Amino acid sequence: PSASPSAFKNKAEEHGHIREPLGLPTAFPELPREAFREELSFMPSLQALGFSDEDAEAASKWDPRAALAFEGGEKAAMARMQKWMFDDDRLKEYFEIRNGMLGEGYSSKFSPWLALGCISPRRIWKEVQRYEAERVKNKSTYWLIFELEVRDFWIYLAKTYGNLIFKPGGIVGNDSPWDDYPDRLENWKNGSTGDLLVDANMRELKTTGFMSNRGRQNVASYLIFDLEVDWRYGAAHFEEYLLDYDPCANWGNWVAAAGLTGQRINRFNTKKQLNDYDPDRAYVRHWLGSDIVDDPKRNCDEAGSGKGSGKGKGKVRHKGSKQQVMEAGRANLQRQREQR
């Protein structure tokens, strides 16, 4: 596919067809319970897998600050979809609220169930169709489907370019060296960088296994462009902690954030983003406590007007200008396609 989610989306919507979700099976083959009695009843404890009693006890409880106490399985996934989409009627305003970071309602939070196969994107699409027929069809209802299309984009990107999404130079094959900076990396992982937005999001991830999309973009940009740490360490950390970890989406987003797919390169101004998306500091206080050191006026002065998306075209640490990097990346992509 094109190394651009928007280009892929346009082609998919023009030429693609979404298949109906499968119905419930009417019958299952008989299970040979006697032959597999021991195997079917065996479930190792966390301690048997090498975790301490303390870790096992902590894993059994949800932090009260968590956005949602995720429970596995199809029933829980369907219950979440019913609640968020229909009972709370959030879908109709999704486009306006999707950049939130605090609480359970600003996004669907279907991703952990999608990643684990508890619910299918076709089922979500079908429910959106039902919502549009029964309630309203607008930009918000479209946007949820668009994000499922972007999920498909990362899958096809990984299938097309394989292990390149794990390589230091990414899909474009940039050979500029990356640095480790272990102290910077550890501070980032622990939410101790001194940047309020980054620290709050990283502590949420470490505590709950979840982070908003807005947060993910900011902490990735900060690690890559502000701390100048090898992007693969960030991707590996997300792989370790995310409840909704998916190899295609995770590594695809990270290699793109590093500017190594031939797409537009974005650097996020975290101070401006903080003013735009957490102006009253409710989110950072939720995770960092009420004694945060913060000067909104200084942040606003440093970040500019404090209005808009805060998504800029920041400098890239690779060799050559941003335009040269993108042109080289496109040329490399074309060579790879020809070789195929």
CSV table of N, CA and C in Angstrom, one decimal, residues 114-257:
chain,number,residue,atom,x,y,z
A,114,LEU,N,-10.1,-5.5,20.5
A,114,LEU,CA,-9.8,-5.7,19.1
A,114,LEU,C,-8.4,-6.4,19.0
A,115,ALA,N,-7.5,-6.0,19.8
A,115,ALA,CA,-6.1,-6.5,19.7
A,115,ALA,C,-6.1,-8.0,20.1
A,116,LEU,N,-7.0,-8.4,21.0
A,116,LEU,CA,-7.0,-9.8,21.5
A,116,LEU,C,-8.0,-10.7,20.8
A,117,GLY,N,-8.7,-10.1,19.8
A,117,GLY,CA,-9.6,-10.9,19.0
A,117,GLY,C,-10.9,-11.2,19.7
A,118,CYS,N,-11.3,-10.4,20.7
A,118,CYS,CA,-12.5,-10.6,21.5
A,118,CYS,C,-13.7,-10.0,20.7
A,119,ILE,N,-13.4,-9.1,19.8
A,119,ILE,CA,-14.4,-8.5,18.9
A,119,ILE,C,-13.8,-8.1,17.6
A,120,SER,N,-14.5,-8.2,16.6
A,120,SER,CA,-14.0,-7.9,15.2
A,120,SER,C,-14.3,-6.5,14.7
A,121,PRO,N,-13.5,-5.9,13.9
A,121,PRO,CA,-13.8,-4.6,13.3
A,121,PRO,C,-15.1,-4.7,12.5
A,122,ARG,N,-15.4,-5.8,11.9
A,122,ARG,CA,-16.6,-5.9,11.2
A,122,ARG,C,-17.9,-5.8,12.1
A,123,ARG,N,-17.8,-6.4,13.3
A,123,ARG,CA,-18.9,-6.2,14.2
A,123,ARG,C,-19.1,-4.8,14.6
A,124,ILE,N,-18.0,-4.1,14.9
A,124,ILE,CA,-18.1,-2.7,15.2
A,124,ILE,C,-18.7,-1.9,14.1
A,125,TRP,N,-18.2,-2.1,12.9
A,125,TRP,CA,-18.8,-1.5,11.7
A,125,TRP,C,-20.3,-1.7,11.6
A,126,LYS,N,-20.7,-2.9,11.8
A,126,LYS,CA,-22.1,-3.3,11.7
A,126,LYS,C,-23.0,-2.5,12.8
A,127,GLU,N,-22.4,-2.4,14.0
A,127,GLU,CA,-23.1,-1.7,15.0
A,127,GLU,C,-23.2,-0.2,14.7
A,128,VAL,N,-22.1,0.3,14.1
A,128,VAL,CA,-22.2,1.7,13.7
A,128,VAL,C,-23.3,1.9,12.6
A,129,GLN,N,-23.4,1.0,11.7
A,129,GLN,CA,-24.5,1.1,10.7
A,129,GLN,C,-25.9,1.1,11.4
A,130,ARG,N,-26.0,0.3,12.4
A,130,ARG,CA,-27.3,0.2,13.2
A,130,ARG,C,-27.5,1.6,13.9
A,131,TYR,N,-26.4,2.1,14.5
A,131,TYR,CA,-26.6,3.4,15.2
A,131,TYR,C,-27.0,4.5,14.2
A,132,GLU,N,-26.4,4.5,13.0
A,132,GLU,CA,-26.7,5.5,12.0
A,132,GLU,C,-28.2,5.4,11.5
A,133,ALA,N,-28.6,4.1,11.4
A,133,ALA,CA,-30.0,3.9,11.0
A,133,ALA,C,-31.0,4.3,12.1
A,134,GLU,N,-30.7,4.1,13.3
A,134,GLU,CA,-31.6,4.3,14.4
A,134,GLU,C,-31.5,5.7,15.0
A,135,ARG,N,-30.3,6.3,14.9
A,135,ARG,CA,-30.1,7.6,15.6
A,135,ARG,C,-29.6,8.7,14.7
A,136,VAL,N,-28.3,8.7,14.4
A,136,VAL,CA,-27.8,9.8,13.5
A,136,VAL,C,-26.6,9.3,12.8
A,137,LYS,N,-26.4,9.9,11.6
A,137,LYS,CA,-25.3,9.6,10.8
A,137,LYS,C,-24.6,11.0,10.6
A,138,ASN,N,-23.3,11.1,11.0
A,138,ASN,CA,-22.6,12.3,10.9
A,138,ASN,C,-21.1,12.1,10.8
A,139,LYS,N,-20.3,13.1,10.9
A,139,LYS,CA,-18.9,13.0,10.8
A,139,LYS,C,-18.3,12.1,11.9
A,140,SER,N,-18.9,12.2,13.1
A,140,SER,CA,-18.4,11.4,14.2
A,140,SER,C,-18.6,9.9,13.9
A,141,THR,N,-19.8,9.5,13.4
A,141,THR,CA,-20.0,8.1,13.1
A,141,THR,C,-19.0,7.6,12.0
A,142,TYR,N,-18.8,8.5,11.0
A,142,TYR,CA,-17.8,8.1,10.0
A,142,TYR,C,-16.4,8.0,10.6
A,143,TRP,N,-16.1,8.8,11.5
A,143,TRP,CA,-14.7,8.9,12.0
A,143,TRP,C,-14.3,7.6,12.7
A,144,LEU,N,-15.2,6.9,13.4
A,144,LEU,CA,-14.9,5.7,14.1
A,144,LEU,C,-14.5,4.6,13.0
A,145,ILE,N,-15.3,4.6,11.9
A,145,ILE,CA,-15.0,3.6,10.8
A,145,ILE,C,-13.6,4.0,10.2
A,146,PHE,N,-13.4,5.3,10.0
A,146,PHE,CA,-12.1,5.7,9.4
A,146,PHE,C,-11.0,5.2,10.2
A,147,GLU,N,-11.1,5.3,11.6
A,147,GLU,CA,-10.0,4.8,12.4
A,147,GLU,C,-9.8,3.3,12.3
A,148,LEU,N,-10.9,2.5,12.0
A,148,LEU,CA,-10.7,1.1,11.8
A,148,LEU,C,-10.0,0.9,10.4
A,149,GLU,N,-10.2,1.8,9.5
A,149,GLU,CA,-9.5,1.7,8.2
A,149,GLU,C,-8.0,2.0,8.4
A,150,VAL,N,-7.7,2.9,9.3
A,150,VAL,CA,-6.3,3.2,9.6
A,150,VAL,C,-5.7,2.0,10.2
A,151,ARG,N,-6.4,1.3,11.1
A,151,ARG,CA,-5.9,0.0,11.7
A,151,ARG,C,-5.6,-1.0,10.6
A,152,ASP,N,-6.4,-1.1,9.6
A,152,ASP,CA,-6.1,-2.0,8.5
A,152,ASP,C,-4.9,-1.5,7.7
A,153,PHE,N,-4.7,-0.2,7.6
A,153,PHE,CA,-3.5,0.3,6.9
A,153,PHE,C,-2.2,-0.2,7.6
A,154,TRP,N,-2.2,-0.1,8.9
A,154,TRP,CA,-0.9,-0.6,9.6
A,154,TRP,C,-0.7,-2.1,9.3
A,155,ILE,N,-1.8,-2.9,9.3
A,155,ILE,CA,-1.7,-4.3,9.0
A,155,ILE,C,-1.1,-4.5,7.6
A,156,TYR,N,-1.6,-3.8,6.6
A,156,TYR,CA,-1.1,-4.0,5.2
A,156,TYR,C,0.3,-3.4,5.1
A,157,LEU,N,0.6,-2.4,5.8
A,157,LEU,CA,2.0,-1.8,5.8
A,157,LEU,C,3.0,-2.9,6.3
A,158,ALA,N,2.6,-3.5,7.4
A,158,ALA,CA,3.5,-4.5,7.9
A,158,ALA,C,3.7,-5.7,7.0
A,159,LYS,N,2.5,-6.1,6.4
A,159,LYS,CA,2.6,-7.3,5.4
A,159,LYS,C,3.4,-6.9,4.2
A,160,THR,N,3.4,-5.7,3.8
A,160,THR,CA,4.1,-5.2,2.6
A,160,THR,C,5.6,-5.1,2.9
A,161,TYR,N,6.0,-4.5,4.0
A,161,TYR,CA,7.4,-4.2,4.2
A,161,TYR,C,8.0,-5.1,5.3
A,162,GLY,N,7.3,-5.9,5.9
A,162,GLY,CA,7.9,-6.9,6.8
A,162,GLY,C,8.7,-6.4,7.9
A,163,ASN,N,9.9,-6.9,8.0
A,163,ASN,CA,10.8,-6.6,9.2
A,163,ASN,C,11.3,-5.1,9.1
A,164,LEU,N,11.1,-4.4,8.0
A,164,LEU,CA,11.6,-3.1,7.9
A,164,LEU,C,11.0,-2.2,9.0
A,165,ILE,N,9.8,-2.5,9.4
A,165,ILE,CA,9.1,-1.7,10.4
A,165,ILE,C,9.8,-1.8,11.8
A,166,PHE,N,10.8,-2.8,11.9
A,166,PHE,CA,11.5,-3.0,13.2
A,166,PHE,C,13.0,-2.4,13.0
A,167,LYS,N,13.4,-2.0,11.9
A,167,LYS,CA,14.8,-1.7,11.6
A,167,LYS,C,15.0,-0.2,12.0
A,168,PRO,N,16.3,0.1,12.4
A,168,PRO,CA,16.6,1.5,12.9
A,168,PRO,C,16.2,2.5,11.8
A,169,GLY,N,16.5,2.2,10.5
A,169,GLY,CA,16.2,3.2,9.5
A,169,GLY,C,14.8,3.1,8.9
A,170,GLY,N,14.0,2.2,9.4
A,170,GLY,CA,12.6,2.0,9.0
A,170,GLY,C,12.4,1.7,7.6
A,171,ILE,N,11.3,2.0,7.0
A,171,ILE,CA,11.0,1.6,5.6
A,171,ILE,C,11.8,2.4,4.6
A,172,VAL,N,12.2,3.6,4.9
A,172,VAL,CA,13.0,4.4,4.0
A,172,VAL,C,14.4,4.1,4.0
A,173,GLY,N,14.9,3.3,5.0
A,173,GLY,CA,16.3,2.8,5.0
A,173,GLY,C,17.3,3.9,5.4
A,174,ASN,N,16.9,4.9,6.2
A,174,ASN,CA,17.8,5.9,6.6
A,174,ASN,C,18.9,5.4,7.5
A,175,ASP,N,20.1,5.7,7.2
A,175,ASP,CA,21.3,5.1,7.9
A,175,ASP,C,21.9,6.0,8.9
A,176,SER,N,21.2,7.1,9.3
A,176,SER,CA,21.7,7.9,10.4
A,176,SER,C,21.7,7.2,11.7
A,177,PRO,N,22.8,7.3,12.5
A,177,PRO,CA,22.8,6.5,13.7
A,177,PRO,C,21.9,7.1,14.8
A,178,TRP,N,21.4,6.2,15.6
A,178,TRP,CA,20.6,6.6,16.7
A,178,TRP,C,21.3,6.4,18.0
A,179,ASP,N,21.0,7.2,19.0
A,179,ASP,CA,21.6,7.2,20.3
A,179,ASP,C,20.7,6.5,21.4
A,180,ASP,N,21.4,6.0,22.4
A,180,ASP,CA,20.6,5.3,23.5
A,180,ASP,C,20.2,6.2,24.6
A,181,TYR,N,21.1,7.0,25.2
A,181,TYR,CA,20.8,7.9,26.3
A,181,TYR,C,20.0,7.2,27.4
A,182,PRO,N,20.6,6.2,28.0
A,182,PRO,CA,19.8,5.4,29.0
A,182,PRO,C,19.1,6.2,30.1
A,183,ASP,N,19.8,7.2,30.6
A,183,ASP,CA,19.1,8.0,31.7
A,183,ASP,C,17.9,8.7,31.2
A,184,ARG,N,18.0,9.3,30.0
A,184,ARG,CA,16.8,10.0,29.4
A,184,ARG,C,15.7,8.9,29.2
A,185,LEU,N,16.0,7.8,28.7
A,185,LEU,CA,15.0,6.7,28.4
A,185,LEU,C,14.3,6.3,29.7
A,186,GLU,N,15.1,6.1,30.8
A,186,GLU,CA,14.5,5.7,32.0
A,186,GLU,C,13.6,6.7,32.6
A,187,ASN,N,14.0,8.0,32.5
A,187,ASN,CA,13.1,9.1,33.0
A,187,ASN,C,11.8,9.1,32.2
A,188,TRP,N,11.9,8.9,30.9
A,188,TRP,CA,10.7,8.9,30.1
A,188,TRP,C,9.8,7.7,30.5
A,189,LYS,N,10.4,6.5,30.6
A,189,LYS,CA,9.6,5.4,31.0
A,189,LYS,C,8.9,5.6,32.3
A,190,ASN,N,9.6,6.2,33.3
A,190,ASN,CA,9.0,6.4,34.6
A,190,ASN,C,8.2,7.6,34.8
A,191,GLY,N,8.0,8.4,33.8
A,191,GLY,CA,7.3,9.7,33.9
A,191,GLY,C,8.0,10.7,34.8
A,192,SER,N,9.3,10.8,34.6
A,192,SER,CA,10.1,11.7,35.4
A,192,SER,C,11.0,12.7,34.5
A,193,THR,N,10.4,13.1,33.4
A,193,THR,CA,11.2,14.0,32.5
A,193,THR,C,11.1,15.4,32.9
A,194,GLY,N,10.1,15.8,33.7
A,194,GLY,CA,9.8,17.2,34.0
A,194,GLY,C,8.8,17.8,33.1
A,195,ASP,N,8.5,17.1,32.0
A,195,ASP,CA,7.4,17.6,31.1
A,195,ASP,C,6.1,17.1,31.6
A,196,LEU,N,5.2,18.0,32.0
A,196,LEU,CA,3.9,17.5,32.7
A,196,LEU,C,3.1,16.6,31.8
A,197,LEU,N,2.9,16.9,30.6
A,197,LEU,CA,2.0,16.1,29.7
A,197,LEU,C,2.7,14.7,29.5
A,198,VAL,N,3.9,14.7,29.2
A,198,VAL,CA,4.6,13.4,29.0
A,198,VAL,C,4.6,12.6,30.2
A,199,ASP,N,4.9,13.2,31.4
A,199,ASP,CA,5.0,12.4,32.6
A,199,ASP,C,3.7,11.8,33.0
A,200,ALA,N,2.6,12.6,32.9
A,200,ALA,CA,1.3,12.1,33.3
A,200,ALA,C,0.9,10.9,32.4
A,201,ASN,N,1.1,11.1,31.1
A,201,ASN,CA,0.8,10.0,30.2
A,201,ASN,C,1.6,8.7,30.5
A,202,MET,N,2.9,8.9,30.7
A,202,MET,CA,3.7,7.7,30.9
A,202,MET,C,3.4,7.0,32.2
A,203,ARG,N,3.0,7.8,33.2
A,203,ARG,CA,2.5,7.1,34.5
A,203,ARG,C,1.2,6.4,34.3
A,204,GLU,N,0.3,7.0,33.5
A,204,GLU,CA,-0.9,6.3,33.3
A,204,GLU,C,-0.6,4.9,32.6
A,205,LEU,N,0.3,5.0,31.6
A,205,LEU,CA,0.6,3.7,30.9
A,205,LEU,C,1.2,2.7,31.8
A,206,LYS,N,2.1,3.1,32.6
A,206,LYS,CA,2.8,2.2,33.5
A,206,LYS,C,1.8,1.6,34.6
A,207,THR,N,0.9,2.4,35.0
A,207,THR,CA,0.0,2.0,36.1
A,207,THR,C,-1.2,1.2,35.5
A,208,THR,N,-1.7,1.5,34.3
A,208,THR,CA,-2.9,0.9,33.8
A,208,THR,C,-2.8,0.1,32.5
A,209,GLY,N,-1.7,0.3,31.8
A,209,GLY,CA,-1.6,-0.4,30.5
A,209,GLY,C,-2.4,0.3,29.4
A,210,PHE,N,-2.8,1.6,29.6
A,210,PHE,CA,-3.6,2.3,28.6
A,210,PHE,C,-3.1,3.7,28.5
A,211,MET,N,-3.3,4.3,27.3
A,211,MET,CA,-2.9,5.7,27.1
A,211,MET,C,-3.8,6.2,26.0
A,212,SER,N,-4.2,7.4,26.0
A,212,SER,CA,-5.0,8.0,24.9
A,212,SER,C,-4.2,8.1,23.7
A,213,ASN,N,-4.9,8.3,22.5
A,213,ASN,CA,-4.2,8.5,21.3
A,213,ASN,C,-3.4,9.8,21.3
A,214,ARG,N,-4.0,10.8,21.9
A,214,ARG,CA,-3.4,12.1,22.0
A,214,ARG,C,-2.1,12.0,22.8
A,215,GLY,N,-2.1,11.2,23.9
A,215,GLY,CA,-1.0,11.0,24.7
A,215,GLY,C,0.1,10.3,23.9
A,216,ARG,N,-0.3,9.2,23.2
A,216,ARG,CA,0.7,8.4,22.5
A,216,ARG,C,1.5,9.2,21.5
A,217,GLN,N,0.8,10.1,20.8
A,217,GLN,CA,1.5,10.9,19.8
A,217,GLN,C,2.5,11.8,20.5
A,218,ASN,N,2.1,12.4,21.6
A,218,ASN,CA,3.0,13.4,22.3
A,218,ASN,C,4.2,12.7,22.9
A,219,VAL,N,4.0,11.6,23.6
A,219,VAL,CA,5.2,11.0,24.3
A,219,VAL,C,6.1,10.4,23.2
A,220,ALA,N,5.6,9.9,22.1
A,220,ALA,CA,6.5,9.4,21.1
A,220,ALA,C,7.4,10.5,20.5
A,221,SER,N,6.7,11.6,20.1
A,221,SER,CA,7.4,12.8,19.6
A,221,SER,C,8.5,13.3,20.6
A,222,TYR,N,8.1,13.3,21.8
A,222,TYR,CA,9.0,13.8,22.8
A,222,TYR,C,10.3,12.9,23.0
A,223,LEU,N,10.1,11.6,23.0
A,223,LEU,CA,11.2,10.7,23.1
A,223,LEU,C,12.1,10.8,21.9
A,224,ILE,N,11.6,10.9,20.7
A,224,ILE,CA,12.3,11.0,19.5
A,224,ILE,C,13.0,12.3,19.2
A,225,PHE,N,12.3,13.4,19.3
A,225,PHE,CA,12.8,14.7,18.9
A,225,PHE,C,13.3,15.6,20.0
A,226,ASP,N,12.8,15.4,21.2
A,226,ASP,CA,13.3,16.2,22.3
A,226,ASP,C,14.4,15.5,23.1
A,227,LEU,N,14.2,14.2,23.4
A,227,LEU,CA,15.2,13.4,24.1
A,227,LEU,C,16.2,12.8,23.1
A,228,GLU,N,15.9,12.7,21.8
A,228,GLU,CA,16.8,12.1,20.8
A,228,GLU,C,17.2,10.7,21.1
A,229,VAL,N,16.2,9.9,21.6
A,229,VAL,CA,16.5,8.5,21.9
A,229,VAL,C,16.0,7.6,20.8
A,230,ASP,N,16.7,6.6,20.5
A,230,ASP,CA,16.3,5.6,19.5
A,230,ASP,C,14.8,5.2,19.6
A,231,TRP,N,14.0,5.5,18.6
A,231,TRP,CA,12.6,5.3,18.6
A,231,TRP,C,12.2,3.8,18.9
A,232,ARG,N,13.1,2.9,18.7
A,232,ARG,CA,12.7,1.4,18.9
A,232,ARG,C,12.6,1.1,20.4
A,233,TYR,N,13.3,1.9,21.2
A,233,TYR,CA,13.1,1.7,22.7
A,233,TYR,C,11.7,2.1,23.1
A,234,GLY,N,11.2,3.1,22.5
A,234,GLY,CA,9.8,3.5,22.8
A,234,GLY,C,8.8,2.5,22.4
A,235,ALA,N,9.0,2.0,21.2
A,235,ALA,CA,8.1,0.9,20.6
A,235,ALA,C,8.1,-0.3,21.5
A,236,ALA,N,9.3,-0.7,21.9
A,236,ALA,CA,9.5,-1.9,22.8
A,236,ALA,C,8.8,-1.7,24.1
A,237,HIS,N,8.9,-0.5,24.7
A,237,HIS,CA,8.3,-0.2,26.0
A,237,HIS,C,6.8,-0.2,25.8
A,238,PHE,N,6.2,0.3,24.8
A,238,PHE,CA,4.8,0.2,24.5
A,238,PHE,C,4.4,-1.3,24.4
A,239,GLU,N,5.2,-2.0,23.7
A,239,GLU,CA,4.9,-3.4,23.5
A,239,GLU,C,4.8,-4.1,24.8
A,240,GLU,N,5.6,-3.8,25.8
A,240,GLU,CA,5.6,-4.4,27.1
A,240,GLU,C,4.4,-4.0,27.9
A,241,TYR,N,3.9,-2.8,27.8
A,241,TYR,CA,2.9,-2.3,28.7
A,241,TYR,C,1.5,-2.2,28.2
A,242,LEU,N,1.3,-2.0,26.9
A,242,LEU,CA,0.0,-1.7,26.4
A,242,LEU,C,-0.9,-2.9,26.4
A,243,LEU,N,-2.1,-2.7,27.0
A,243,LEU,CA,-3.1,-3.8,26.9
A,243,LEU,C,-3.6,-4.0,25.5
A,244,ASP,N,-3.6,-3.0,24.7
A,244,ASP,CA,-4.0,-3.1,23.3
A,244,ASP,C,-2.9,-3.3,22.3
A,245,TYR,N,-1.8,-3.9,22.8
A,245,TYR,CA,-0.6,-4.0,21.9
A,245,TYR,C,-0.9,-4.8,20.7
A,246,ASP,N,-0.6,-4.3,19.5
A,246,ASP,CA,-0.7,-5.0,18.3
A,246,ASP,C,0.6,-4.7,17.5
A,247,PRO,N,1.3,-5.7,17.0
A,247,PRO,CA,2.6,-5.4,16.4
A,247,PRO,C,2.5,-4.5,15.2
A,248,CYS,N,1.5,-4.6,14.4
A,248,CYS,CA,1.4,-3.8,13.2
A,248,CYS,C,1.2,-2.3,13.6
A,249,ALA,N,0.1,-2.1,14.4
A,249,ALA,CA,-0.2,-0.7,14.8
A,249,ALA,C,0.9,-0.1,15.7
A,250,ASN,N,1.4,-0.8,16.6
A,250,ASN,CA,2.4,-0.2,17.5
A,250,ASN,C,3.7,0.1,16.8
A,251,TRP,N,4.3,-0.8,16.1
A,251,TRP,CA,5.6,-0.5,15.4
A,251,TRP,C,5.4,0.3,14.2
A,252,GLY,N,4.2,0.2,13.5
A,252,GLY,CA,3.9,1.1,12.4
A,252,GLY,C,3.8,2.5,12.8
A,253,ASN,N,3.1,2.8,13.9
A,253,ASN,CA,3.0,4.2,14.4
A,253,ASN,C,4.3,4.7,14.9
A,254,TRP,N,5.1,3.9,15.5
A,254,TRP,CA,6.4,4.4,16.0
A,254,TRP,C,7.4,4.7,14.9
A,255,VAL,N,7.4,3.8,13.9
A,255,VAL,CA,8.4,4.1,12.8
A,255,VAL,C,7.9,5.3,12.0
A,256,ALA,N,6.6,5.5,11.9
A,256,ALA,CA,6.1,6.7,11.3
A,256,ALA,C,6.4,8.0,12.1
A,257,ALA,N,6.2,7.8,13.4
A,257,ALA,CA,6.5,9.0,14.3
A,257,ALA,C,8.0,9.4,14.2
